[in-house]
Short mmCIF file of C-alpha atoms and ligand atoms in Angstrom, two decimals:
data_model
loop_
_atom_site.label_atom_id
_atom_site.label_comp_id
_atom_site.label_asym_id
_atom_site.label_seq_id
_atom_site.Cartn_x
_atom_site.Cartn_y
_atom_site.Cartn_z
CA MET E 124 -173.62 92.05 -5.13
CA THR E 125 -176.34 94.60 -5.58
CA ARG E 126 -176.91 97.99 -3.98
CA ALA E 127 -179.58 96.31 -1.84
CA ALA E 128 -176.89 94.09 -0.24
CA VAL E 129 -174.97 97.21 1.09
CA ASN E 130 -177.78 99.75 1.46
CA ASN E 131 -177.91 99.61 5.33
CA GLN E 132 -175.18 102.21 5.17
CA GLN E 133 -175.46 105.77 4.22
CA PHE E 134 -173.90 106.52 0.89
CA SER E 135 -174.25 109.02 -1.96
CA PRO E 136 -175.57 107.74 -5.37
CA TYR E 137 -172.02 107.52 -6.51
CA THR E 138 -170.72 104.01 -7.12
CA GLY E 139 -167.27 103.15 -8.43
CA ARG E 140 -165.47 100.06 -8.85
CA PHE E 141 -162.08 98.38 -9.48
CA ALA E 142 -162.24 95.37 -11.89
CA PRO E 143 -158.87 93.72 -12.38
CA THR E 144 -158.37 90.59 -14.34
CA PRO E 145 -156.51 88.13 -12.06
CA SER E 146 -153.84 87.33 -14.52
CA GLY E 147 -151.07 87.84 -11.87
CA PRO E 148 -150.43 90.20 -8.88
CA LEU E 149 -151.24 93.88 -9.11
CA HIS E 150 -148.44 95.94 -10.60
CA PHE E 151 -147.70 99.66 -10.03
CA GLY E 152 -150.06 100.80 -12.74
CA SER E 153 -153.01 98.69 -11.59
CA ILE E 154 -152.33 99.88 -7.89
CA VAL E 155 -152.54 103.55 -9.29
CA THR E 156 -155.98 102.67 -10.97
CA ALA E 157 -157.29 100.94 -7.77
CA LEU E 158 -156.28 104.08 -5.83
CA ALA E 159 -157.70 106.59 -8.11
CA SER E 160 -161.13 104.84 -8.39
CA PHE E 161 -161.21 104.33 -4.65
CA LEU E 162 -160.39 107.90 -3.86
CA GLN E 163 -162.82 109.24 -6.41
CA ALA E 164 -165.56 107.20 -4.68
CA ARG E 165 -164.62 107.83 -1.06
CA SER E 166 -164.11 111.62 -1.51
CA GLN E 167 -167.87 111.70 -2.55
CA GLN E 168 -168.97 109.36 0.20
CA GLY E 169 -169.65 106.85 -2.53
CA LEU E 170 -169.57 102.99 -2.64
CA TRP E 171 -166.44 101.26 -3.91
CA LEU E 172 -166.87 97.79 -5.22
CA VAL E 173 -164.33 95.18 -6.33
CA ARG E 174 -165.12 92.78 -9.19
CA LEU E 175 -162.65 90.10 -10.51
CA ASP E 176 -162.79 89.70 -14.17
CA ASP E 177 -161.94 86.07 -14.20
CA LEU E 178 -163.56 84.80 -17.29
CA ASP E 179 -160.62 84.35 -19.58
CA THR E 180 -159.22 80.94 -18.59
CA LEU E 181 -156.22 81.56 -20.90
CA ARG E 182 -155.17 84.53 -18.69
CA VAL E 183 -156.33 83.87 -15.28
CA LYS E 184 -153.55 82.53 -12.87
CA HIS E 185 -154.32 80.25 -9.99
CA GLY E 186 -154.24 82.13 -6.73
CA ALA E 187 -154.15 85.71 -8.41
CA SER E 188 -157.60 86.67 -7.27
CA ASP E 189 -156.87 86.15 -3.55
CA ASN E 190 -153.33 87.77 -4.06
CA ILE E 191 -155.12 90.92 -5.42
CA LEU E 192 -157.58 91.07 -2.63
CA ARG E 193 -154.70 90.72 -0.01
CA THR E 194 -152.78 93.55 -1.75
CA LEU E 195 -155.82 95.87 -1.61
CA GLN E 196 -156.19 95.02 2.20
CA LEU E 197 -152.46 95.72 2.77
CA LEU E 198 -153.00 99.08 1.11
CA SER E 199 -155.97 99.89 3.35
CA LEU E 200 -158.15 100.00 0.15
CA GLU E 201 -161.35 98.58 1.81
CA TRP E 202 -164.21 97.70 -0.62
CA ASP E 203 -168.04 97.58 0.03
CA GLY E 204 -170.04 94.43 0.01
CA SER E 205 -168.80 91.13 -1.37
CA VAL E 206 -166.49 90.69 -4.34
CA LEU E 207 -168.31 89.96 -7.60
CA TYR E 208 -166.58 87.07 -9.73
CA GLN E 209 -167.51 87.27 -13.43
CA SER E 210 -167.01 83.45 -13.47
CA ASN E 211 -170.47 83.28 -11.54
CA ARG E 212 -172.34 85.56 -14.18
CA HIS E 213 -172.65 83.34 -17.27
CA ALA E 214 -176.47 83.53 -17.14
CA ALA E 215 -176.62 87.16 -17.33
CA TYR E 216 -174.12 87.31 -20.25
CA GLN E 217 -176.23 84.69 -22.04
CA ASP E 218 -179.39 86.76 -21.50
CA ALA E 219 -177.69 89.80 -22.98
CA LEU E 220 -176.49 87.82 -26.04
CA GLU E 221 -180.07 86.69 -26.57
CA SER E 222 -181.35 90.15 -26.42
CA LEU E 223 -178.88 91.29 -28.95
CA PHE E 224 -179.40 88.30 -31.15
CA ASN E 225 -183.15 88.98 -31.27
CA GLN E 226 -182.32 92.48 -32.35
CA ASP E 227 -180.36 90.91 -35.42
CA LEU E 228 -177.19 92.60 -34.04
CA LEU E 229 -175.12 89.41 -33.79
CA TYR E 230 -173.46 87.22 -36.42
CA ARG E 231 -171.00 84.23 -36.54
CA CYS E 232 -167.54 84.80 -37.71
CA ASP E 233 -164.93 82.16 -38.44
CA CYS E 234 -162.04 84.68 -39.30
CA PRO E 235 -158.87 83.53 -37.49
CA ARG E 236 -158.41 85.68 -34.44
CA LYS E 237 -154.76 86.34 -35.04
CA GLU E 238 -155.66 87.73 -38.40
CA THR E 239 -157.98 90.34 -37.18
CA ARG E 240 -156.76 91.25 -33.69
CA GLY E 241 -155.82 94.84 -33.31
CA GLN E 242 -157.22 95.89 -36.48
CA THR E 243 -160.57 97.42 -37.79
CA TYR E 244 -162.60 94.40 -38.70
CA PRO E 245 -163.76 94.78 -42.30
CA GLY E 246 -167.01 92.88 -41.88
CA THR E 247 -165.94 89.75 -43.75
CA CYS E 248 -168.43 87.51 -42.27
CA ARG E 249 -171.21 90.01 -42.00
CA ASN E 250 -173.45 88.30 -44.74
CA ARG E 251 -171.75 84.92 -44.85
CA ASN E 252 -174.06 82.90 -42.57
CA VAL E 253 -171.25 80.83 -41.19
CA PRO E 254 -172.69 77.44 -40.59
CA LEU E 255 -173.27 76.27 -36.97
CA CYS E 256 -170.87 73.35 -37.42
CA HIS E 257 -167.80 75.70 -37.70
CA GLN E 258 -166.14 76.95 -34.66
CA ALA E 259 -166.90 80.63 -34.69
CA SER E 260 -167.03 83.72 -32.67
CA LEU E 261 -170.11 86.03 -32.35
CA ARG E 262 -169.54 89.63 -33.54
CA MET E 263 -171.88 92.50 -32.79
CA ARG E 264 -172.76 94.82 -35.82
CA THR E 265 -171.67 98.31 -35.66
CA GLY E 266 -172.96 101.13 -37.90
CA ASN E 267 -171.61 104.12 -39.48
CA THR E 268 -172.12 105.92 -36.22
CA ARG E 269 -169.93 108.36 -34.33
CA ILE E 270 -169.95 107.55 -30.57
CA GLY E 271 -168.47 110.17 -28.38
CA PHE E 272 -168.18 111.00 -24.70
CA THR E 273 -166.41 113.49 -22.39
CA ASP E 274 -163.85 111.57 -20.40
CA HIS E 275 -163.42 113.29 -16.97
CA ILE E 276 -159.61 113.07 -17.35
CA GLN E 277 -158.72 112.76 -20.91
CA GLY E 278 -161.51 115.04 -22.44
CA GLU E 279 -163.54 114.55 -25.54
CA TYR E 280 -163.21 111.14 -27.28
CA VAL E 281 -165.16 110.25 -30.50
CA ARG E 282 -164.90 107.37 -32.72
CA ASN E 283 -166.75 106.15 -35.86
CA LEU E 284 -167.53 102.63 -34.74
CA GLU E 285 -167.66 101.07 -38.33
CA GLN E 286 -164.59 102.73 -39.62
CA ASP E 287 -162.31 102.85 -36.49
CA ILE E 288 -163.23 99.58 -34.71
CA GLY E 289 -165.57 97.44 -36.94
CA ASP E 290 -168.02 94.79 -35.76
CA PHE E 291 -166.44 93.51 -32.53
CA ILE E 292 -166.41 90.06 -30.68
CA VAL E 293 -168.94 89.61 -27.89
CA GLN E 294 -168.30 85.77 -27.56
CA ARG E 295 -165.01 84.31 -28.70
CA ALA E 296 -164.93 80.81 -30.68
CA ASP E 297 -163.78 79.27 -27.37
CA ASP E 298 -167.02 80.46 -25.75
CA ILE E 299 -165.39 83.06 -23.75
CA TYR E 300 -167.59 86.17 -23.41
CA GLY E 301 -166.12 89.32 -24.81
CA TYR E 302 -164.99 92.19 -22.40
CA ALA E 303 -167.17 94.82 -24.27
CA LEU E 304 -170.21 92.67 -23.30
CA THR E 305 -169.39 91.51 -19.67
CA VAL E 306 -168.07 94.86 -18.46
CA VAL E 307 -171.39 96.57 -19.59
CA ILE E 308 -173.63 93.86 -18.13
CA ASP E 309 -171.77 93.79 -14.59
CA ASP E 310 -171.26 97.57 -14.33
CA ASP E 311 -174.95 97.91 -14.78
CA PHE E 312 -175.75 95.11 -12.37
CA GLN E 313 -173.65 96.62 -9.71
CA GLY E 314 -175.04 100.09 -10.24
CA VAL E 315 -171.77 101.70 -11.13
CA THR E 316 -172.17 105.42 -11.87
CA GLU E 317 -168.50 106.33 -12.68
CA ILE E 318 -165.64 104.20 -14.07
CA ILE E 319 -162.16 105.21 -13.24
CA ARG E 320 -159.65 102.95 -14.87
CA GLY E 321 -156.52 102.98 -16.99
CA ALA E 322 -156.25 104.87 -20.31
CA ASP E 323 -155.32 101.63 -22.14
CA LEU E 324 -159.05 101.09 -21.99
CA LEU E 325 -160.17 104.46 -23.43
CA ALA E 326 -160.30 103.06 -27.02
CA SER E 327 -162.55 100.25 -26.03
CA THR E 328 -165.16 102.68 -24.42
CA PRO E 329 -167.12 103.47 -27.61
CA GLU E 330 -167.98 99.71 -28.12
CA GLN E 331 -169.12 99.47 -24.66
CA LEU E 332 -171.43 102.61 -25.02
CA TRP E 333 -172.81 100.80 -28.18
CA VAL E 334 -173.67 97.68 -26.24
CA HIS E 335 -175.24 100.02 -23.56
CA GLN E 336 -177.36 101.64 -26.06
CA HIS E 337 -178.69 98.33 -27.55
CA LEU E 338 -179.42 96.83 -24.29
CA GLY E 339 -181.25 99.95 -23.19
CA LEU E 340 -178.95 100.59 -20.22
CA THR E 341 -177.75 103.84 -18.79
CA ALA E 342 -174.10 104.27 -19.35
CA PRO E 343 -171.80 105.49 -16.46
CA VAL E 344 -169.40 108.30 -16.95
CA TYR E 345 -165.72 107.72 -17.45
CA GLY E 346 -162.42 108.85 -16.34
CA HIS E 347 -159.18 107.26 -17.67
CA VAL E 348 -155.99 107.68 -15.69
CA PRO E 349 -152.70 107.59 -17.30
CA VAL E 350 -151.02 104.16 -17.72
CA ALA E 351 -147.54 103.57 -15.97
CA THR E 352 -145.04 102.58 -18.63
CA ASP E 353 -141.26 101.76 -18.52
CA ALA E 354 -138.69 104.09 -19.90
CA HIS E 355 -139.45 102.70 -23.29
CA GLY E 356 -143.17 103.59 -23.11
CA LYS E 357 -144.32 100.04 -22.60
CA LYS E 358 -147.09 99.41 -20.18
CA LEU E 359 -145.90 98.01 -16.78
CA SER E 360 -147.57 94.56 -16.50
CA LYS E 361 -145.15 92.78 -14.10
CA HIS E 362 -145.35 92.94 -10.37
CA ASP E 363 -141.61 92.85 -9.85
CA ALA E 364 -139.43 91.94 -6.78
CA ALA E 365 -138.82 95.57 -5.93
CA LEU E 366 -142.59 96.42 -5.93
CA ASN E 367 -143.29 93.28 -3.79
CA ALA E 368 -140.55 94.22 -1.30
CA LEU E 369 -141.97 97.76 -0.87
CA LEU E 370 -145.55 96.35 -0.62
CA LEU E 371 -144.51 94.22 2.27
CA ALA E 372 -141.96 96.44 3.93
CA ASP E 373 -143.62 99.96 3.51
CA PRO E 374 -147.13 99.75 1.92
CA ALA E 375 -147.69 103.48 2.81
CA GLU E 376 -144.69 104.63 0.90
CA LEU E 377 -146.05 102.76 -2.14
CA LEU E 378 -149.39 104.61 -1.76
CA ILE E 379 -147.42 107.99 -1.58
CA GLN E 380 -145.66 107.09 -4.92
CA ALA E 381 -149.04 106.16 -6.48
CA LEU E 382 -150.49 109.45 -5.22
CA GLN E 383 -147.60 111.41 -6.79
CA PHE E 384 -147.95 109.63 -9.96
CA LEU E 385 -151.71 110.77 -9.92
CA GLY E 386 -150.56 114.42 -9.40
CA GLN E 387 -151.80 114.61 -5.96
CA SER E 388 -150.16 116.77 -3.29
CA THR E 389 -148.70 114.61 -0.38
CA ASP E 390 -147.69 116.02 2.97
CA PRO E 391 -143.94 115.38 3.68
CA GLY E 392 -145.22 114.70 7.29
CA LEU E 393 -146.75 111.60 5.99
CA ALA E 394 -143.34 109.94 5.97
CA GLY E 395 -143.42 106.83 8.24
CA ALA E 396 -147.14 107.06 8.65
CA ASP E 397 -149.39 103.89 8.33
CA THR E 398 -151.58 103.08 5.37
CA ALA E 399 -154.75 104.07 7.11
CA THR E 400 -153.43 107.48 7.82
CA VAL E 401 -152.13 108.02 4.32
CA ILE E 402 -155.59 106.96 2.82
CA GLN E 403 -157.61 109.28 5.21
CA GLN E 404 -155.53 112.25 4.12
CA ALA E 405 -155.58 111.19 0.51
CA ILE E 406 -159.43 111.07 0.62
CA LYS E 407 -159.49 114.51 2.08
CA ASN E 408 -157.12 116.05 -0.49
CA TRP E 409 -158.27 114.14 -3.63
CA ASP E 410 -158.52 116.31 -6.68
CA LEU E 411 -159.38 114.59 -9.99
CA SER E 412 -158.39 117.73 -11.91
CA ARG E 413 -154.83 117.33 -10.88
CA VAL E 414 -154.48 113.85 -12.57
CA PRO E 415 -152.31 114.31 -15.53
CA LYS E 416 -154.36 114.52 -18.72
CA VAL E 417 -152.22 112.24 -20.70
CA PRO E 418 -152.55 108.55 -21.71
CA THR E 419 -149.15 107.28 -20.43
CA ILE E 420 -146.44 108.34 -18.00
CA PRO E 421 -143.15 106.67 -17.45
CA LYS E 422 -142.71 105.39 -14.02
CA MET E 423 -139.43 107.16 -12.99
CA THR E 424 -139.40 106.32 -9.12
CA THR E 425 -137.65 103.39 -7.59
CA VAL E 426 -140.28 100.62 -7.82
N1 LIG S 610 -160.46 93.61 -16.17
C1 LIG S 610 -159.91 94.63 -17.08
C2 LIG S 610 -158.42 94.59 -17.10
O1 LIG S 610 -157.95 94.35 -15.98
C3 LIG S 610 -160.34 96.18 -16.64
C4 LIG S 610 -161.98 96.25 -16.72
C5 LIG S 610 -162.26 97.72 -16.62
O2 LIG S 610 -161.77 98.45 -15.72
O3 LIG S 610 -163.31 98.09 -17.21
O4 LIG S 610 -157.81 95.19 -17.78
#
């Protein structure tokens, strides 16, 4: 889907998007993210696109993409144009890898994933020339470079790529393209100007800016909304029975709870209103500066 595909309508240069991984139905936190990115786009008469990040065959669940799209429809979160599926975008990722490879920015790495995940990669394979016959991932070289940006919600964020993150994976040993690569390619392809997403992805943003830089692409701006957690501070990741019941029985109430989570004012007169009415009012009243400037918030209400 490109701008050209939807440019028969009037829109401002703003383009936002929601890009869930279809690893299961949406949970409260992902509904919050979808709503925030939708409202940020619509309050500026912008486009709001949906992309399904369905590359990771180990995580993607059968039927989850359709389920997510049905949930967005139930909540009156209507997207523009057609949905983009990352599984149809292999050629674009391969071209990007070739460009990085030609700049001598990639190398093969056969360090076991479970030994390196979640840690700064120390560059073990940087100069090893791992032979082609070994199963290996592809890492992108970082440098002793500080990369920073001003997040529209969380404020200044700066990291030294080499010291804080290390060379990162752009293609796994099982050939799945890395998130830092695909997100950059697709956001650029879709003309996304601002990314509103969960604060669990804040720390991955400097890698993405590094990829943008080396592919000569213009980076979007970012706003990371707080992640909903359980009472113990653990990210909500399950779409539970209570949420499902509320989604089916009273989706407008679910929207109201998500708006309250996002610090927005909600009119008590909305009780009993339908989703379209709640959304219309939410677009009118949307104020990004009211979104709490914290990375996580425990979800206290009933769902
Ligand atoms: N697909 C990613 C996820 O569900 C989010 C991608 C993004 O918003 O940048 O965690």
